[in-house]
Short mmCIF file of C-alpha atoms in Angstrom, two decimals:
data_model
loop_
_atom_site.label_atom_id
_atom_site.label_comp_id
_atom_site.label_asym_id
_atom_site.label_seq_id
_atom_site.Cartn_x
_atom_site.Cartn_y
_atom_site.Cartn_z
CA MET A 8 -5.87 40.55 -21.99
CA SER A 9 -6.18 39.11 -25.29
CA LEU A 10 -3.89 36.46 -26.97
CA THR A 11 -2.32 38.12 -30.13
CA VAL A 12 -0.10 36.33 -32.89
CA GLU A 13 1.57 38.64 -35.39
CA GLY A 14 3.63 37.49 -38.23
CA LEU A 15 4.86 34.15 -37.23
CA SER A 16 6.42 31.61 -39.50
CA TYR A 17 7.89 28.43 -38.19
CA SER A 18 9.40 25.34 -40.93
CA TYR A 19 9.88 21.78 -39.82
CA GLY A 20 12.89 21.31 -42.67
CA ALA A 21 11.89 22.60 -45.85
CA LYS A 22 8.43 22.36 -44.94
CA ARG A 23 6.58 25.31 -44.22
CA ALA A 24 4.37 25.00 -40.85
CA LEU A 25 3.15 27.87 -40.54
CA ASP A 26 3.19 30.89 -43.03
CA ASP A 27 3.18 34.46 -41.62
CA LEU A 28 0.56 33.72 -39.61
CA SER A 29 -1.11 36.71 -37.80
CA LEU A 30 -4.46 36.52 -35.15
CA GLU A 31 -6.24 37.86 -32.34
CA ALA A 32 -8.77 35.58 -29.46
CA VAL A 33 -9.94 38.41 -26.98
CA PRO A 34 -11.16 37.98 -23.66
CA GLY A 35 -15.05 37.16 -23.17
CA ARG A 36 -15.05 35.17 -26.45
CA PHE A 37 -14.84 31.71 -27.15
CA THR A 38 -12.34 31.50 -30.20
CA ALA A 39 -12.43 28.62 -32.23
CA LEU A 40 -9.12 27.11 -33.97
CA LEU A 41 -10.63 25.30 -36.65
CA GLY A 42 -8.17 23.43 -39.65
CA PRO A 43 -7.69 19.74 -40.77
CA ASN A 44 -4.72 17.80 -39.77
CA GLY A 45 -2.10 18.98 -40.67
CA ALA A 46 -3.00 22.51 -40.35
CA GLY A 47 -0.70 24.04 -38.21
CA LYS A 48 -2.62 24.09 -35.07
CA SER A 49 -0.22 21.84 -32.81
CA THR A 50 2.52 23.58 -34.03
CA LEU A 51 1.06 26.82 -33.26
CA PHE A 52 -0.18 25.50 -30.27
CA GLY A 53 4.09 24.26 -29.30
CA LEU A 54 4.50 27.75 -30.04
CA LEU A 55 2.23 29.69 -28.24
CA THR A 56 3.09 27.77 -24.89
CA ARG A 57 6.79 27.93 -25.72
CA LEU A 58 7.73 23.93 -26.61
CA PHE A 59 9.92 26.26 -28.87
CA THR A 60 10.27 29.11 -30.64
CA ALA A 61 10.25 30.80 -34.03
CA PRO A 62 13.10 32.75 -35.44
CA VAL A 63 10.39 35.10 -36.59
CA GLY A 64 7.08 36.31 -35.39
CA ARG A 65 5.60 37.64 -32.20
CA ILE A 66 3.26 36.02 -29.33
CA VAL A 67 1.78 38.52 -26.67
CA ILE A 68 -0.18 36.29 -23.99
CA ALA A 69 -2.41 38.92 -22.04
CA GLY A 70 0.04 41.78 -22.73
CA GLN A 71 3.08 40.07 -21.92
CA ASP A 72 5.42 39.30 -25.09
CA MET A 73 6.57 35.74 -24.96
CA GLY A 74 9.50 36.49 -26.68
CA GLN A 75 11.05 39.08 -23.98
CA ALA A 76 8.87 37.69 -21.16
CA PRO A 77 8.68 34.29 -21.50
CA ARG A 78 7.71 33.16 -17.82
CA ALA A 79 5.15 36.23 -17.46
CA ALA A 80 3.62 35.69 -20.75
CA LEU A 81 3.27 31.40 -19.33
CA ALA A 82 2.12 32.25 -16.01
CA ARG A 83 -1.19 34.51 -17.22
CA MET A 84 -1.44 31.03 -19.45
CA GLY A 85 -3.56 27.70 -18.71
CA ILE A 86 -2.84 24.86 -20.97
CA VAL A 87 -5.08 21.65 -22.13
CA PHE A 88 -3.01 19.68 -23.97
CA GLN A 89 -3.88 17.19 -27.09
CA SER A 90 -2.06 14.70 -24.81
CA GLN A 91 -3.41 13.19 -21.49
CA THR A 92 -0.84 14.95 -19.15
CA LEU A 93 -2.37 13.34 -15.13
CA ASP A 94 -0.56 11.51 -13.51
CA LEU A 95 -2.72 8.37 -13.32
CA ASP A 96 -0.78 6.80 -10.53
CA LEU A 97 -1.75 10.47 -8.44
CA THR A 98 -5.02 11.09 -7.39
CA VAL A 99 -6.84 14.38 -8.88
CA ARG A 100 -6.14 16.65 -6.22
CA GLN A 101 -2.50 15.47 -5.99
CA ASN A 102 -2.11 16.09 -9.92
CA LEU A 103 -3.56 19.54 -8.88
CA VAL A 104 -1.50 20.47 -5.97
CA TYR A 105 1.39 19.04 -7.73
CA PHE A 106 1.17 21.99 -11.05
CA ALA A 107 -0.20 24.54 -8.12
CA ALA A 108 3.80 24.24 -7.12
CA LEU A 109 4.87 24.66 -10.45
CA HIS A 110 3.13 27.94 -10.08
CA GLY A 111 4.26 28.96 -6.98
CA LEU A 112 1.47 27.89 -5.25
CA SER A 113 1.54 25.89 -1.81
CA GLY A 114 -0.15 25.48 1.65
CA ARG A 115 -3.56 27.03 2.01
CA ALA A 116 -3.53 29.53 -0.99
CA ALA A 117 -2.71 26.24 -3.05
CA ARG A 118 -6.17 24.87 -1.64
CA LEU A 119 -8.79 27.21 -1.58
CA ARG A 120 -7.58 27.71 -5.74
CA ILE A 121 -7.96 24.08 -6.17
CA ASP A 122 -11.06 23.43 -4.72
CA ALA A 123 -12.44 26.26 -6.78
CA ALA A 124 -11.27 25.17 -9.81
CA LEU A 125 -12.40 21.55 -9.51
CA GLU A 126 -16.04 23.08 -8.18
CA ARG A 127 -16.23 25.50 -11.13
CA LEU A 128 -15.44 22.01 -12.98
CA ALA A 129 -17.96 20.14 -10.89
CA MET A 130 -15.10 17.66 -10.08
CA ARG A 131 -14.74 18.56 -6.25
CA GLU A 132 -16.35 15.03 -5.41
CA ARG A 133 -13.93 13.55 -7.52
CA ALA A 134 -10.74 14.96 -6.30
CA GLY A 135 -9.65 11.80 -3.78
CA GLU A 136 -10.03 9.76 -6.67
CA LYS A 137 -6.82 8.79 -8.95
CA ALA A 138 -6.56 9.49 -12.09
CA ARG A 139 -6.55 6.14 -13.46
CA ALA A 140 -9.89 5.53 -11.65
CA LEU A 141 -11.45 8.13 -14.12
CA ASN A 142 -13.22 8.13 -17.39
CA GLY A 143 -11.99 10.36 -20.36
CA GLY A 144 -14.43 13.23 -20.11
CA HIS A 145 -13.72 13.32 -15.84
CA ARG A 146 -9.85 13.11 -16.72
CA ARG A 147 -9.70 16.16 -19.63
CA ARG A 148 -12.83 17.92 -16.86
CA ALA A 149 -9.45 17.33 -14.38
CA GLU A 150 -7.24 18.92 -16.42
CA ILE A 151 -9.03 22.06 -17.52
CA ALA A 152 -9.30 22.73 -14.00
CA ARG A 153 -5.93 21.94 -13.21
CA ALA A 154 -5.40 24.81 -15.77
CA LEU A 155 -7.71 27.17 -14.00
CA ILE A 156 -5.98 26.70 -10.53
CA HIS A 157 -3.14 30.06 -11.60
CA ASP A 158 -6.10 32.32 -12.35
CA PRO A 159 -4.85 32.45 -15.83
CA ALA A 160 -6.26 35.22 -18.47
CA VAL A 161 -5.90 32.88 -21.74
CA LEU A 162 -6.86 29.90 -21.85
CA LEU A 163 -5.46 27.17 -24.42
CA LEU A 164 -6.85 23.84 -25.53
CA ASP A 165 -5.24 21.65 -28.27
CA GLU A 166 -8.13 19.03 -29.55
CA PRO A 167 -8.98 19.08 -25.62
CA THR A 168 -11.80 16.13 -27.22
CA VAL A 169 -10.15 13.68 -29.02
CA GLY A 170 -11.38 10.38 -27.60
CA LEU A 171 -14.12 11.06 -26.25
CA ASP A 172 -17.15 10.01 -26.57
CA ALA A 173 -20.73 12.64 -27.66
CA GLN A 174 -21.85 13.02 -24.42
CA ALA A 175 -18.26 14.10 -22.77
CA ARG A 176 -17.67 15.96 -25.69
CA ALA A 177 -20.64 18.16 -25.39
CA ALA A 178 -19.91 18.49 -21.39
CA ILE A 179 -16.77 19.72 -22.12
CA THR A 180 -17.54 22.23 -24.64
CA ASP A 181 -20.18 23.49 -22.81
CA HIS A 182 -18.08 24.40 -19.91
CA VAL A 183 -15.20 26.22 -21.81
CA HIS A 184 -18.06 28.49 -23.55
CA ASP A 185 -18.89 29.05 -19.78
CA LEU A 186 -15.50 30.01 -18.60
CA ALA A 187 -14.85 32.16 -21.91
CA SER A 188 -18.65 33.79 -20.85
CA ASP A 189 -17.24 34.46 -17.77
CA GLY A 190 -14.43 36.55 -18.80
CA MET A 191 -11.74 34.47 -19.90
CA THR A 192 -10.11 34.11 -23.71
CA VAL A 193 -10.32 30.82 -25.20
CA LEU A 194 -8.51 29.79 -27.81
CA TRP A 195 -9.66 26.17 -28.69
CA ALA A 196 -8.25 24.12 -31.30
CA THR A 197 -10.39 21.59 -33.57
CA HIS A 198 -11.19 19.99 -36.25
CA LEU A 199 -14.75 19.05 -35.55
CA THR A 200 -16.93 21.37 -36.70
CA ASP A 201 -19.79 20.50 -34.08
CA GLU A 202 -17.72 21.96 -31.30
CA VAL A 203 -18.20 25.67 -32.86
CA ARG A 204 -20.93 27.74 -31.96
CA ARG A 205 -22.64 30.32 -34.23
CA GLU A 206 -22.03 33.09 -31.96
CA ASP A 207 -18.38 31.69 -31.48
CA ASP A 208 -15.43 33.71 -33.36
CA LEU A 209 -13.78 31.66 -36.17
CA LEU A 210 -10.11 30.96 -36.83
CA LEU A 211 -9.62 29.12 -40.51
CA LEU A 212 -6.55 27.26 -40.21
CA HIS A 213 -4.91 25.74 -43.70
CA ARG A 214 -2.06 24.70 -44.53
CA GLY A 215 -0.01 27.07 -42.06
CA ARG A 216 -2.00 30.11 -43.63
CA LEU A 217 -5.50 31.88 -42.03
CA LEU A 218 -7.67 31.34 -44.71
CA ALA A 219 -10.74 33.81 -42.89
CA SER A 220 -11.80 34.75 -39.32
CA GLY A 221 -14.43 36.82 -37.91
CA ARG A 222 -17.99 35.85 -36.04
CA ALA A 223 -18.59 31.75 -37.53
CA SER A 224 -22.30 33.64 -38.11
CA ALA A 225 -21.34 36.06 -40.33
CA LEU A 226 -18.60 33.81 -42.47
CA THR A 227 -20.42 31.27 -43.23
CA GLU A 228 -23.67 33.32 -43.89
CA GLY A 229 -26.12 30.74 -43.17
CA GLU A 230 -24.61 27.78 -44.67
CA ALA A 231 -23.46 25.33 -42.28
CA LEU A 232 -20.40 25.09 -40.85
CA GLN A 233 -19.25 21.61 -42.11
CA ASP A 234 -19.90 22.54 -45.54
CA TRP A 235 -18.03 25.65 -45.53
CA PHE A 236 -15.06 24.36 -43.98
CA LEU A 237 -14.84 22.12 -46.27
CA ALA A 238 -15.36 24.11 -49.14
CA ARG A 239 -12.39 25.73 -48.01
CA THR A 240 -9.99 23.10 -47.12
CA GLY A 241 -10.92 20.35 -49.67
CA GLU A 242 -10.48 17.76 -46.74
CA PRO A 243 -13.30 16.07 -44.62
CA ALA A 244 -13.85 17.31 -40.94
CA MET B 21 12.43 32.27 -5.39
CA THR B 22 9.67 32.49 -2.94
CA ARG B 23 7.99 30.87 -6.50
CA TRP B 24 10.82 28.13 -6.93
CA THR B 25 10.88 26.51 -3.59
CA PRO B 26 7.33 24.84 -3.78
CA ALA B 27 7.90 23.43 -7.87
CA PHE B 28 11.14 22.22 -6.70
CA VAL B 29 9.85 20.35 -3.75
CA ALA B 30 6.85 19.53 -5.99
CA ILE B 31 9.16 17.94 -8.44
CA LEU B 32 11.09 16.26 -5.80
CA THR B 33 8.07 14.64 -4.53
CA ARG B 34 6.66 13.50 -7.50
CA GLU B 35 9.58 11.35 -8.26
CA ALA B 36 9.48 9.85 -5.03
CA LEU B 37 5.89 8.90 -5.36
CA ARG B 38 6.28 7.75 -8.83
CA PHE B 39 9.12 5.38 -7.12
CA VAL B 40 6.90 4.23 -4.80
CA HIS B 41 4.37 3.22 -6.58
CA GLN B 42 6.34 1.38 -8.99
CA ARG B 43 7.34 -0.87 -6.72
CA GLU B 44 9.17 -3.57 -8.95
CA ARG B 45 11.55 -0.62 -10.27
CA PHE B 46 12.84 -1.08 -6.67
CA LEU B 47 13.10 -3.96 -6.94
CA ALA B 48 15.12 -4.19 -9.87
CA ALA B 49 17.09 -1.62 -8.60
CA LEU B 50 17.97 -3.82 -5.38
CA VAL B 51 17.73 -7.33 -6.53
CA ARG B 52 20.44 -6.28 -9.62
CA PRO B 53 23.13 -5.08 -7.36
CA LEU B 54 22.55 -8.16 -4.63
CA VAL B 55 22.51 -10.37 -7.90
CA TRP B 56 26.61 -9.13 -8.70
CA LEU B 57 27.31 -9.34 -5.13
CA LEU B 58 26.04 -12.71 -4.11
CA VAL B 59 26.67 -14.65 -7.23
CA PHE B 60 29.28 -13.23 -9.55
CA ALA B 61 31.35 -11.80 -7.12
CA ALA B 62 31.51 -15.31 -4.77
CA GLY B 63 32.21 -16.65 -8.53
CA PHE B 64 34.66 -14.46 -9.13
CA ARG B 65 36.55 -14.28 -5.62
CA ALA B 66 38.64 -17.48 -6.54
CA ALA B 67 39.45 -16.26 -9.78
CA LEU B 68 40.85 -12.66 -9.39
CA GLY B 69 43.35 -12.05 -6.77
CA LEU B 70 43.31 -8.34 -5.41
CA SER B 71 46.95 -7.06 -4.24
CA ILE B 72 46.33 -3.89 -1.07
CA THR B 73 46.03 -0.90 -3.31
CA PRO B 74 44.38 2.68 -1.67
CA PRO B 75 41.97 3.06 -0.54
CA TYR B 76 42.36 -0.45 0.79
CA GLN B 77 44.79 -1.03 3.83
CA THR B 78 44.81 -4.41 3.63
CA TYR B 79 43.86 -7.80 1.95
CA ILE B 80 39.92 -7.56 0.89
CA THR B 81 37.40 -9.86 -0.53
CA TYR B 82 36.06 -9.45 -4.24
CA GLU B 83 32.95 -8.74 -2.82
CA THR B 84 34.05 -5.76 -0.81
CA TYR B 85 36.14 -4.77 -3.35
CA ILE B 86 32.46 -4.27 -6.21
CA VAL B 87 30.38 -2.79 -3.71
CA PRO B 88 31.48 0.98 -4.42
CA GLY B 89 30.78 -0.07 -8.75
CA LEU B 90 28.01 -1.77 -7.88
CA CYS B 91 26.36 1.69 -5.75
CA GLY B 92 27.76 3.35 -9.04
CA MET B 93 26.15 0.36 -11.07
CA ILE B 94 22.41 1.45 -9.05
CA LEU B 95 23.32 4.85 -10.15
CA LEU B 96 23.87 4.55 -13.66
CA PHE B 97 20.42 2.05 -13.93
CA ASN B 98 18.93 4.94 -12.50
CA GLY B 99 20.22 7.71 -13.69
CA MET B 100 19.13 6.20 -17.52
CA GLN B 101 15.83 4.69 -15.91
CA SER B 102 15.00 8.65 -15.21
CA SER B 103 15.72 9.77 -18.57
CA LEU B 104 13.67 6.89 -20.13
CA SER B 105 11.03 8.42 -18.37
CA LEU B 106 11.44 11.94 -19.76
CA VAL B 107 11.31 10.62 -23.35
CA TYR B 108 8.38 8.44 -21.58
CA ASP B 109 6.95 11.73 -20.58
CA ARG B 110 7.64 13.79 -23.46
CA GLU B 111 5.51 11.37 -25.64
CA THR B 112 2.34 11.14 -22.97
CA GLY B 113 2.96 14.41 -22.37
CA SER B 114 3.72 15.30 -18.98
CA MET B 115 7.20 16.53 -19.87
CA ARG B 116 5.31 19.50 -21.76
CA LEU B 117 3.42 20.21 -18.66
CA LEU B 118 6.68 20.83 -16.88
CA LEU B 119 8.61 22.97 -19.63
CA THR B 120 5.15 25.07 -19.69
CA ALA B 121 6.07 25.77 -16.17
CA PRO B 122 6.53 29.81 -15.73
CA LEU B 123 10.04 28.91 -14.58
CA PRO B 124 13.26 28.80 -16.58
CA ARG B 125 13.36 25.66 -18.11
CA TRP B 126 17.41 25.25 -16.55
CA PHE B 127 15.94 25.24 -13.23
CA LEU B 128 13.32 22.68 -13.81
CA LEU B 129 15.51 20.28 -15.45
CA ILE B 130 17.90 20.52 -12.56
CA SER B 131 15.03 20.10 -10.50
CA LYS B 132 14.21 16.85 -11.87
CA LEU B 133 18.10 15.94 -12.35
CA CYS B 134 17.46 16.29 -8.41
CA ALA B 135 15.13 14.25 -7.82
CA ALA B 136 16.79 11.92 -9.51
CA THR B 137 19.51 11.64 -7.96
CA PHE B 138 18.04 11.31 -4.71
CA ILE B 139 16.16 8.36 -5.80
CA GLY B 140 19.39 6.71 -6.87
CA CYS B 141 21.04 7.68 -3.16
CA LEU B 142 17.76 5.96 -1.69
CA GLN B 143 18.31 2.63 -3.55
CA CYS B 144 22.38 2.66 -2.56
CA TYR B 145 21.96 2.79 1.00
CA ALA B 146 19.39 0.06 0.60
CA PHE B 147 21.51 -1.95 -1.54
CA LEU B 148 24.10 -1.41 1.41
CA ALA B 149 21.38 -2.07 4.21
CA VAL B 150 21.03 -5.29 2.34
CA ALA B 151 24.85 -6.27 1.89
CA TRP B 152 25.62 -5.25 5.75
CA MET B 153 23.34 -8.04 6.59
CA PHE B 154 25.35 -10.79 4.41
CA ASP B 155 28.25 -9.03 6.79
CA ILE B 156 29.84 -7.25 3.63
CA THR B 157 30.45 -3.65 5.48
CA LEU B 158 32.22 -0.34 5.23
CA PRO B 159 33.35 1.61 7.81
CA TRP B 160 31.05 3.39 10.05
CA ILE B 161 32.86 7.09 8.82
CA GLY B 162 32.21 5.60 5.19
CA TYR B 163 28.23 5.14 5.46
CA LEU B 164 28.40 9.10 6.00
CA ALA B 165 31.16 10.37 3.69
CA LEU B 166 29.76 8.47 0.95
CA LEU B 167 26.66 10.78 0.97
CA PRO B 168 28.22 13.68 -1.15
CA ALA B 169 29.74 11.10 -3.07
CA LEU B 170 26.93 9.39 -4.25
CA LEU B 171 25.27 12.65 -4.98
CA LEU B 172 27.81 14.15 -7.01
CA ALA B 173 28.57 10.44 -9.05
CA GLY B 174 24.43 10.81 -9.19
CA LEU B 175 24.51 14.29 -10.91
CA MET B 176 27.07 13.34 -13.05
CA LEU B 177 25.13 10.00 -14.36
CA GLY B 178 22.06 11.89 -14.43
CA ALA B 179 23.29 14.77 -15.87
CA LEU B 180 24.32 12.07 -18.92
CA GLY B 181 20.70 10.74 -19.11
CA LEU B 182 19.12 13.71 -19.35
CA ALA B 183 21.82 14.82 -22.37
CA LEU B 184 20.74 11.73 -24.02
CA SER B 185 16.85 12.00 -23.05
CA SER B 186 17.05 15.64 -25.32
CA PHE B 187 18.77 13.72 -28.33
CA ILE B 188 16.63 10.83 -28.52
CA LYS B 189 13.54 11.42 -30.24
CA GLN B 190 11.20 8.13 -29.69
CA LEU B 191 11.10 6.18 -27.05
CA GLU B 192 11.91 2.85 -28.90
CA ASN B 193 15.23 4.39 -30.14
CA PHE B 194 15.75 4.67 -26.19
CA ALA B 195 16.74 0.98 -26.07
CA GLY B 196 19.84 0.67 -28.72
CA VAL B 197 20.94 3.85 -26.65
CA MET B 198 21.11 2.20 -23.28
CA ASN B 199 23.05 -1.05 -24.71
CA PHE B 200 25.52 0.98 -26.26
CA VAL B 201 25.87 3.80 -22.88
CA ILE B 202 25.46 1.53 -20.14
CA PHE B 203 27.27 -1.88 -20.82
CA PRO B 204 30.03 0.00 -21.96
CA MET B 205 30.34 2.31 -19.16
CA PHE B 206 29.71 -0.21 -17.16
CA PHE B 207 32.44 -3.05 -18.14
CA LEU B 208 35.29 -0.52 -19.07
CA SER B 209 35.35 1.34 -15.70
CA SER B 210 36.51 0.06 -12.36
CA ALA B 211 33.40 -1.11 -10.69
CA LEU B 212 34.51 -4.73 -11.59
CA TYR B 213 38.30 -4.89 -11.58
CA PRO B 214 41.29 -2.55 -10.63
CA LEU B 215 42.75 -0.76 -13.74
CA TRP B 216 45.76 -2.20 -12.87
CA LYS B 217 44.31 -5.45 -13.48
CA MET B 218 43.10 -4.17 -17.10
CA ALA B 219 46.30 -3.01 -17.75
CA GLU B 220 47.68 -6.75 -17.32
CA SER B 221 45.85 -7.40 -20.46
CA SER B 222 45.37 -4.50 -22.46
CA GLU B 223 47.13 -0.92 -22.57
CA LEU B 224 44.73 0.45 -24.66
CA LEU B 225 41.91 -1.26 -22.49
CA HIS B 226 43.30 0.05 -19.41
CA ASP B 227 42.99 3.62 -21.17
CA VAL B 228 40.12 3.63 -22.29
CA CYS B 229 38.93 2.79 -18.55
CA ALA B 230 41.05 5.86 -17.28
CA ALA B 231 39.27 7.98 -19.50
CA ASN B 232 35.54 6.62 -18.65
CA PRO B 233 34.05 8.96 -15.96
CA PHE B 234 31.72 6.08 -14.52
CA THR B 235 35.65 4.78 -13.48
CA HIS B 236 36.53 8.08 -11.70
CA ALA B 237 32.82 8.61 -10.37
CA VAL B 238 33.47 4.68 -9.12
CA GLU B 239 36.89 5.65 -7.19
CA LEU B 240 35.06 8.98 -6.25
CA ILE B 241 32.85 6.60 -4.41
CA ARG B 242 35.54 3.83 -3.41
CA PHE B 243 37.69 6.30 -1.24
CA ALA B 244 34.49 8.25 0.34
CA ALA B 245 33.37 4.48 1.66
CA TYR B 246 36.42 4.17 3.43
CA GLY B 247 36.46 8.40 4.67
CA GLN B 248 38.86 9.38 1.85
CA LEU B 249 38.24 12.02 -0.75
CA ALA B 250 39.89 11.05 -4.16
CA PRO B 251 40.71 14.58 -5.48
CA TRP B 252 41.54 13.51 -9.21
CA ALA B 253 38.04 11.70 -9.20
CA LEU B 254 36.08 14.49 -7.36
CA LEU B 255 38.01 16.84 -10.55
CA TRP B 256 36.92 14.33 -13.47
CA VAL B 257 33.18 13.75 -11.34
CA VAL B 258 32.84 17.45 -11.65
CA LEU B 259 33.60 18.10 -15.01
CA ALA B 260 32.02 15.73 -16.23
CA THR B 261 28.80 16.81 -14.58
CA ALA B 262 29.11 20.13 -16.01
CA VAL B 263 29.71 18.86 -20.02
CA PHE B 264 27.07 16.84 -19.38
CA LEU B 265 24.86 19.28 -18.00
CA ALA B 266 25.41 22.33 -20.44
CA LEU B 267 24.62 19.18 -23.27
CA ALA B 268 21.06 18.78 -21.66
CA LEU B 269 20.37 22.28 -21.60
CA TRP B 270 21.90 23.00 -25.17
CA GLY B 271 19.47 19.60 -26.18
CA TYR B 272 16.32 21.61 -24.21
CA ASP B 273 17.04 24.48 -25.54
CA PRO B 274 13.68 25.49 -27.00
CA ALA B 275 15.24 27.94 -29.86
CA ARG B 276 16.43 24.45 -30.82
CA GLY B 277 12.67 22.96 -30.86
CA MET B 278 13.85 19.08 -29.47
CA VAL B 279 9.83 19.09 -28.31
CA ARG B 280 8.72 20.05 -31.00
CA ARG B 281 5.66 17.92 -32.96
CA LYS B 282 4.28 18.75 -36.77
CA GLY B 283 0.77 19.16 -36.78
#
């Protein structure tokens, strides 16, 4: 139940954002998509989530081809967007109920899944609070819980720790590593090297191309990831 | 279809909750037409003589004349406001959440449109209730017959807003467009003055007003308010709704990349 991208290209007018990109993220692994700002991460996420479509290339989510069966592919995917997408005037539970309904879940089935997702992210006691009352870290956890309600095979996270303090960042990173350990396919886009562990799978994206892919420890060969990253992208992380 | 029903209900509920949470939006929606009705119309009554034209069968006051137009105004503002919220949603991200649901995009957008129309109709009835307190009333059958007319007019104006929102890249651009849409649509229509009155001053303006879909939405509402059907207005409204909706769906087509963003 992996995520596969084959020969994906995308341009904004004359500017090429993704250039013949192929990559894979597999179940049970935390795959970090590392790249500096402007590398094409958000464009890739837009295409993976079908906010827009590419004329060239193929995306397969848990065996479902995004071009041929977009709804089946989207149904197998949980998404955490870079920008905050909770309705701040609603409670955490109301936000999750809304999302569950968008995935065709209602009533008792939805309630059970929402409780399980909140429990998994240690957010159950916050269910009745307005999203506005939560701090940034808890809002993110609520969004991750929301992305898990429909039991997706693949979880996509687009720079989910943007704007969070160090403690919240570490907590979110730990939670998502745990999800990968439980067998989920996780693709985590970031430009922060300290979110990547040595045992993670690493995809290095730069100027729309994949510069390197493999186990982080094998790629860096003992070098600090930050230095390795800078040496290849020539830009500060 | 079983997956679609909860989604439709959820989108409707969310729009209603959002409206309830924005009390100032409800007040503004109510106060705006009431100012027109109770202040503007009172001043205008003396200046404007109205002859008896269908659907009216007797002399009417100016206040009575502009009630359907003000219902149209409520729907116009509501349609534009909900499309404004779509642009805002797109910038904040909650539109992404909606568009990545495993449902056809046309269904999601039409659900959103229906939700906004439902809110618009509620506002219209709230306005009519206040107007009734000021003794500006419709025949009883009119209050019932109005509902389908309000729904259709609301769908048309909502679809226009949806189409506009798909072509507007940023929130800042929206205010300008609104000035070029709301005001011309409202003033170049039969909402405030009958078309024959407009023809007295300018044939050209009369023709522009006659081609304005908003005029037909107002006339549809006006006739319905007296338990009558205006077939020509109905046809116009249905056609305009189809065109605006087609434009909106095209605008939100993922292959067009409207929601894309550089990164």
